Short mmCIF file of C-alpha atoms in Angstrom, two decimals:
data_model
loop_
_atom_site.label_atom_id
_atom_site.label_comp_id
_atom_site.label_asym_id
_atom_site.label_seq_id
_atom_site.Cartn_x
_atom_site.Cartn_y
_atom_site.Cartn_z
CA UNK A 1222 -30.87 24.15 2.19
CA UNK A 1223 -29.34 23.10 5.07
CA UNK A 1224 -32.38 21.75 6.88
CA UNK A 1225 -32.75 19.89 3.65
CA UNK A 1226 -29.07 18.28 3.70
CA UNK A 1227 -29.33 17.58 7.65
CA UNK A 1228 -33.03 15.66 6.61
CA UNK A 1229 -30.91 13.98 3.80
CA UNK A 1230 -28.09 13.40 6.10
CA UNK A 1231 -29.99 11.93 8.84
CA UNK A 1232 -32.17 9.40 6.78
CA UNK A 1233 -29.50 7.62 4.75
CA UNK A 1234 -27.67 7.33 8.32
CA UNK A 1235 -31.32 5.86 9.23
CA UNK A 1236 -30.88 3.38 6.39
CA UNK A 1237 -26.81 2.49 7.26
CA UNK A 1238 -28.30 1.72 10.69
CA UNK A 1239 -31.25 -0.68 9.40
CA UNK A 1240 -28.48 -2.35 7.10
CA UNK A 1241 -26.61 -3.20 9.83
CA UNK A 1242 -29.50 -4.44 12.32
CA UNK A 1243 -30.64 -6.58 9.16
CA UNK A 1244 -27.10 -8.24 8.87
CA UNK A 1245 -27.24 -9.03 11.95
CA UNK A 1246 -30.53 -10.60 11.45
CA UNK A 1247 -28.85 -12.24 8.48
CA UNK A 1248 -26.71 -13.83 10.59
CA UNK A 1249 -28.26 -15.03 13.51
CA UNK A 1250 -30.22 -17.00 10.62
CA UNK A 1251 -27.50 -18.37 9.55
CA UNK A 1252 -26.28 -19.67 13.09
CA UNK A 1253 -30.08 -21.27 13.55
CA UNK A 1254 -29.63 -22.77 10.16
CA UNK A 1255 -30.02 -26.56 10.50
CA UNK A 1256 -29.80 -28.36 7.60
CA UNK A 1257 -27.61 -27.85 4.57
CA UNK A 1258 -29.91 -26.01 2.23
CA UNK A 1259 -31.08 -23.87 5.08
CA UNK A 1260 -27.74 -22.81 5.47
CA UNK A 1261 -27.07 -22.31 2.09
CA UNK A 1262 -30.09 -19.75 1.62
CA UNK A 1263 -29.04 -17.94 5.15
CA UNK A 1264 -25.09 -18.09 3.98
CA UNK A 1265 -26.27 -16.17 0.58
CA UNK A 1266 -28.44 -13.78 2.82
CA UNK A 1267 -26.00 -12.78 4.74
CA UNK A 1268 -23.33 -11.96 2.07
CA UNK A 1269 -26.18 -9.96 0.52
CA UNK A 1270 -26.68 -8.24 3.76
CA UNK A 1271 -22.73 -7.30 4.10
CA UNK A 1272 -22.81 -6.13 0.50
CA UNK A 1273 -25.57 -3.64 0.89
CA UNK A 1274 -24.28 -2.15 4.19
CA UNK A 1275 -20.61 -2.03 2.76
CA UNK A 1276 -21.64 -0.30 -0.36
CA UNK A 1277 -23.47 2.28 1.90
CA UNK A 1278 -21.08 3.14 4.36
CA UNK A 1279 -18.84 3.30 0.66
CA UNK A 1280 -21.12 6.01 -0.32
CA UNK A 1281 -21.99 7.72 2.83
CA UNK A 1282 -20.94 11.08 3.83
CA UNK A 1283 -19.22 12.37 7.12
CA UNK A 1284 -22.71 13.54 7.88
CA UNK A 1285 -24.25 10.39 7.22
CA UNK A 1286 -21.41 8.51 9.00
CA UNK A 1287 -19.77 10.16 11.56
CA UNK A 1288 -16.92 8.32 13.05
CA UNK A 1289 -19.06 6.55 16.12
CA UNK A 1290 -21.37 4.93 14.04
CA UNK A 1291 -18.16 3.36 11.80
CA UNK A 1292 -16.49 2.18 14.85
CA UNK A 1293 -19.76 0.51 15.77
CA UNK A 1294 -20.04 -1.05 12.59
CA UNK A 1295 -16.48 -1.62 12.54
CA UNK A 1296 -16.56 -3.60 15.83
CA UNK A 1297 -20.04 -5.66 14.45
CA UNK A 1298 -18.11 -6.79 11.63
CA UNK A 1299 -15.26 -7.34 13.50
CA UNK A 1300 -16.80 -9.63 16.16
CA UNK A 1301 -18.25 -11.84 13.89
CA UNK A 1302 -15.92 -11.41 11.32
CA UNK A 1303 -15.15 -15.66 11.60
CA UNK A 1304 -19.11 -15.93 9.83
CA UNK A 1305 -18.03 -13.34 7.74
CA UNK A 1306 -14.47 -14.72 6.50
CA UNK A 1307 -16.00 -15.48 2.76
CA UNK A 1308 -18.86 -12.93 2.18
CA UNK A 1309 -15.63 -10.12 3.75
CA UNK A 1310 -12.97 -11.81 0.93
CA UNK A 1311 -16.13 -11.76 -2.03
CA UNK A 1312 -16.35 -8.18 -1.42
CA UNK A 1313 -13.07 -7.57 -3.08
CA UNK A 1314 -14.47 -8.67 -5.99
CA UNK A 1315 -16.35 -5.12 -6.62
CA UNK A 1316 -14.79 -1.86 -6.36
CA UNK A 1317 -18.24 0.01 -5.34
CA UNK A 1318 -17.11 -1.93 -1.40
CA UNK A 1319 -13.94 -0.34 -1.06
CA UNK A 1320 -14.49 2.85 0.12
CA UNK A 1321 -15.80 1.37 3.08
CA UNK A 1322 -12.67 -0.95 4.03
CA UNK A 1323 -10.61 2.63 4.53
CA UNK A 1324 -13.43 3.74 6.90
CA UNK A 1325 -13.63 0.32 9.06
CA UNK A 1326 -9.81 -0.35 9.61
CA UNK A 1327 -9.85 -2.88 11.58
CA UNK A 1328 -12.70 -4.92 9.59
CA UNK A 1329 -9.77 -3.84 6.66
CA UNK A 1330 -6.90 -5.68 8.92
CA UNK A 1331 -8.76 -8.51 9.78
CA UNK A 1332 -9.66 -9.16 5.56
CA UNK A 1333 -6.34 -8.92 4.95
CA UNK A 1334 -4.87 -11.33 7.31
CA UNK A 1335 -8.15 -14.04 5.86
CA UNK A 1336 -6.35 -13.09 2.77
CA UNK A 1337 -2.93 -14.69 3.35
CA UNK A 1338 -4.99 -17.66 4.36
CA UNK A 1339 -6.83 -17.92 1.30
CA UNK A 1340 -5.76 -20.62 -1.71
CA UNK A 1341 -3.70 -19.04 -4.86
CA UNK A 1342 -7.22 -20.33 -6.77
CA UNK A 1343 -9.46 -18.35 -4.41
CA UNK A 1344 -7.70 -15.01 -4.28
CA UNK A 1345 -7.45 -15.50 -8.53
CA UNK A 1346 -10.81 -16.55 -8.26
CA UNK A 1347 -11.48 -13.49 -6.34
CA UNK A 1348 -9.93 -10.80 -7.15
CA UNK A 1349 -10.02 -11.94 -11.13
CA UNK A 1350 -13.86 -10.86 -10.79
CA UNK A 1351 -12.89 -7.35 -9.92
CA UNK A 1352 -13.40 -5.86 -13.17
CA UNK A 1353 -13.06 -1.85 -13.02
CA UNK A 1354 -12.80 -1.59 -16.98
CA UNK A 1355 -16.06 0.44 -17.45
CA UNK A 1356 -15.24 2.72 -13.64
CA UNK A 1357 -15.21 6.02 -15.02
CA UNK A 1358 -14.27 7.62 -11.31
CA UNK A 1359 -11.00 7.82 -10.40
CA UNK A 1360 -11.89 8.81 -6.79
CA UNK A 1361 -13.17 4.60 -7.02
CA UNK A 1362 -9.91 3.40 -8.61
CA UNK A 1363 -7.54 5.06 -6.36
CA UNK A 1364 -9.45 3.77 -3.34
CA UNK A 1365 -9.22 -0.24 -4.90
CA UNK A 1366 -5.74 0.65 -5.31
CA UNK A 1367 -5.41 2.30 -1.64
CA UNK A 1368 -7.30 -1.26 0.09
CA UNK A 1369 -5.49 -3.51 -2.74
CA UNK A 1370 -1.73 -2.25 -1.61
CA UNK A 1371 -2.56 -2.59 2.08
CA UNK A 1372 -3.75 -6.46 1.61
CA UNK A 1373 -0.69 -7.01 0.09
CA UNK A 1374 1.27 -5.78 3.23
CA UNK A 1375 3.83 -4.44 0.90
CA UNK A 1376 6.07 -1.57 2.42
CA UNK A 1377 5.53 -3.48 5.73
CA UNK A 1378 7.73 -5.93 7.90
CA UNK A 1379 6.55 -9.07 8.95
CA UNK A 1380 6.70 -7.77 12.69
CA UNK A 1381 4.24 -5.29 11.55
CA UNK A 1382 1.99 -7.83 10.10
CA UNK A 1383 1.44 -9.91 13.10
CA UNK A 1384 2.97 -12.81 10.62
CA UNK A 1385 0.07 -12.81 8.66
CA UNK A 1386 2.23 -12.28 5.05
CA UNK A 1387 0.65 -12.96 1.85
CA UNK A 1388 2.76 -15.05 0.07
CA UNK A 1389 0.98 -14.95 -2.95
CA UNK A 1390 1.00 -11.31 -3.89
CA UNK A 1391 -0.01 -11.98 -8.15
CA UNK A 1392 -3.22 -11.55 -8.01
CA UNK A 1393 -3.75 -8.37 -5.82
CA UNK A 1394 -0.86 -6.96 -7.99
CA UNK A 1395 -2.63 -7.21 -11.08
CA UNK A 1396 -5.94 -6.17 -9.96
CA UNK A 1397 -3.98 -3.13 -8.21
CA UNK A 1398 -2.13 -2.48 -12.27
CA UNK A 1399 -5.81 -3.04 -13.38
CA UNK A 1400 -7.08 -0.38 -11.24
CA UNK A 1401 -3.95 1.93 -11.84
CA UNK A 1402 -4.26 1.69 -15.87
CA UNK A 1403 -7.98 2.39 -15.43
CA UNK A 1404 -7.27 5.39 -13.46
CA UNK A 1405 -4.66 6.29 -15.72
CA UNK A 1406 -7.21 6.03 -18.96
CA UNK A 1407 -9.81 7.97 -17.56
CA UNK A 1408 -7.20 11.02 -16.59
CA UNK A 1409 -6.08 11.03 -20.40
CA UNK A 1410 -9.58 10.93 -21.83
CA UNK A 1411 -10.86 13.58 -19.58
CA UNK A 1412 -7.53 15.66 -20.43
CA UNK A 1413 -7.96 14.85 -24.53
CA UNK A 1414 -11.90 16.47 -23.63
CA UNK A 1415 -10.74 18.95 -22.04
CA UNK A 1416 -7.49 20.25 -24.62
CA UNK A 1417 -10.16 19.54 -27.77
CA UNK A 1418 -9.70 22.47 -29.91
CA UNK A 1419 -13.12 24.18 -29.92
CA UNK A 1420 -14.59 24.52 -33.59
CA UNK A 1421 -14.51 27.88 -34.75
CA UNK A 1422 -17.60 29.72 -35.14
CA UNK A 1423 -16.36 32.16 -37.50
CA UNK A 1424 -17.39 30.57 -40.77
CA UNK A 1425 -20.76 29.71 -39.50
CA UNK A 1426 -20.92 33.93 -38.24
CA UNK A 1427 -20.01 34.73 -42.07
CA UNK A 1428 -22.44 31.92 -43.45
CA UNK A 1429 -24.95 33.68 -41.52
CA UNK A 1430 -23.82 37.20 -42.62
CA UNK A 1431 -24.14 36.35 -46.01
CA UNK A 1432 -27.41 35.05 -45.80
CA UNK A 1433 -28.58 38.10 -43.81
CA UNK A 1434 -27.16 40.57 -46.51
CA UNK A 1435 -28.55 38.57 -49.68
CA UNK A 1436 -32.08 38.70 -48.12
CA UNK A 1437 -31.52 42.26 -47.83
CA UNK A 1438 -30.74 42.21 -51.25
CA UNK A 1439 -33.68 40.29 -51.99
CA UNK A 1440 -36.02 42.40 -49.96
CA UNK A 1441 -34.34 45.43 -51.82
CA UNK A 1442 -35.03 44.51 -55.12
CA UNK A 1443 -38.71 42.88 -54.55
CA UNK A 1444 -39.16 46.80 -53.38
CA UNK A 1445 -37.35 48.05 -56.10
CA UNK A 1446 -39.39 45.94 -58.74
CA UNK A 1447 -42.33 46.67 -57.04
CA UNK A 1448 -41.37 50.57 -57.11
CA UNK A 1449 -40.90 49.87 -61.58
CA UNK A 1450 -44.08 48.48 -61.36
CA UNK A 1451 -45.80 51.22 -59.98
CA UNK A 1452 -43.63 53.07 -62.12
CA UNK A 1453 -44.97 51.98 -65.20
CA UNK A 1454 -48.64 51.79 -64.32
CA UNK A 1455 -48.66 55.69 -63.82
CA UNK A 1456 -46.83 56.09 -66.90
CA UNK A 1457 -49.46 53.87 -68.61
#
């Protein structure tokens, strides 16, 4: 088993590491992009490119991802985090990336401070997409609440942001309730699941019982007719 987990281990690190060599093949692309469609294409492959690798390091274990190989995709993202500004803000906008902003802290610090920079239309249009309605993991939802409340900078002093202060705080609030509410549903289902009175098998154990006994009964009286029978021939 373990030889099995350390194979397991050591190929999806394997794939974290190709993820991050092809975004950075992404984005040399898009920096030898000359004309406007070009860049269009390259701008949508790279996004594509930081999607995949955030939503692996998101579901990668400490054996898959031990903490050098975050800090070196922490630092990648980091360094050209300026390309990255829109595909790193679009991320928000689905709660399987989130995980991975608590692992890369300083690609999470430099998001949030392109968040106070954004319009009050982009960060609605942004974080209105993150729709967590159907997450059935709370692990998830407490995570996009986690990331959420440290964009917002809230419980911190200016000082402490570097002045980067989100002035519009609406819509990370209500994606942060969304999350909350979602969390909170999912806890009350699984508790209602869990408390459900179990049916009683008691009748069913009777039921049966009583259908054992009257084919005794049956049996017993196709014997005894058969014994009358047999009965009355020798008496014939």
């Amino acid at each position: 088993r373990n030889a099995t987990r350390a194979t397991m281990a050591t190929t999806a690190a394997n794939h974290i590491t190709n993820l991050s060599k092809e975004l950075e093949e992404r984005i040399t692309e898009q920096e030898k992009a000359s004309n406007e469609n070009d860049k269009a294409i390259a701008k949508d492959a790279t996004k594509g490119a930081l999607f995949a690798l955030l939503k692996a390091v998101s579901h990668g274990s400490k054996d898959e991802l031990p903490a050098e190989a975050r800090h070196q995709i922490d630092a990648l993202l980091l360094q050209r985090a300026t390309l990255l500004k829109w595909p790193l803000l679009r991320s928000l906008s689905d709660a399987s990336h989130y995980r991975a902003f608590l692992g890369l802290p300083k690609t999470m610090e430099q998001t949030r401070q392109f968040l106070t920079t954004a319009s009050a239309n982009k960060l609605q249009e942004i974080l209105g997409a993150l729709d967590v309605s159907e997450n059935t993991n709370t692990q998830d939802l407490k995570w996009v609440q986690e990331v959420l409340k440290y964009m917002s900078g809230d419980g911190r002093r200016k000082k402490e942001l570097g002045g980067f202060v989100l002035q519009n705080k609406n819509p990370v609030r209500a994606a942060m309730n969304q999350a909350k509410s979602q969390q909170q549903q999912v806890n009350q289902d699984t508790k209602t699941t869990d408390t459900k009175p179990v049916k009683p098998i008691t009748y069913s154990l009777q039921r049966d019982a009583r259908i054992v006994d009257k084919e005794r009964q049956g049996a017993r009286a196709s014997d005894f007719g058969s014994l009358v029978d047999a009965a009355l021939e020798r008496k014939g």
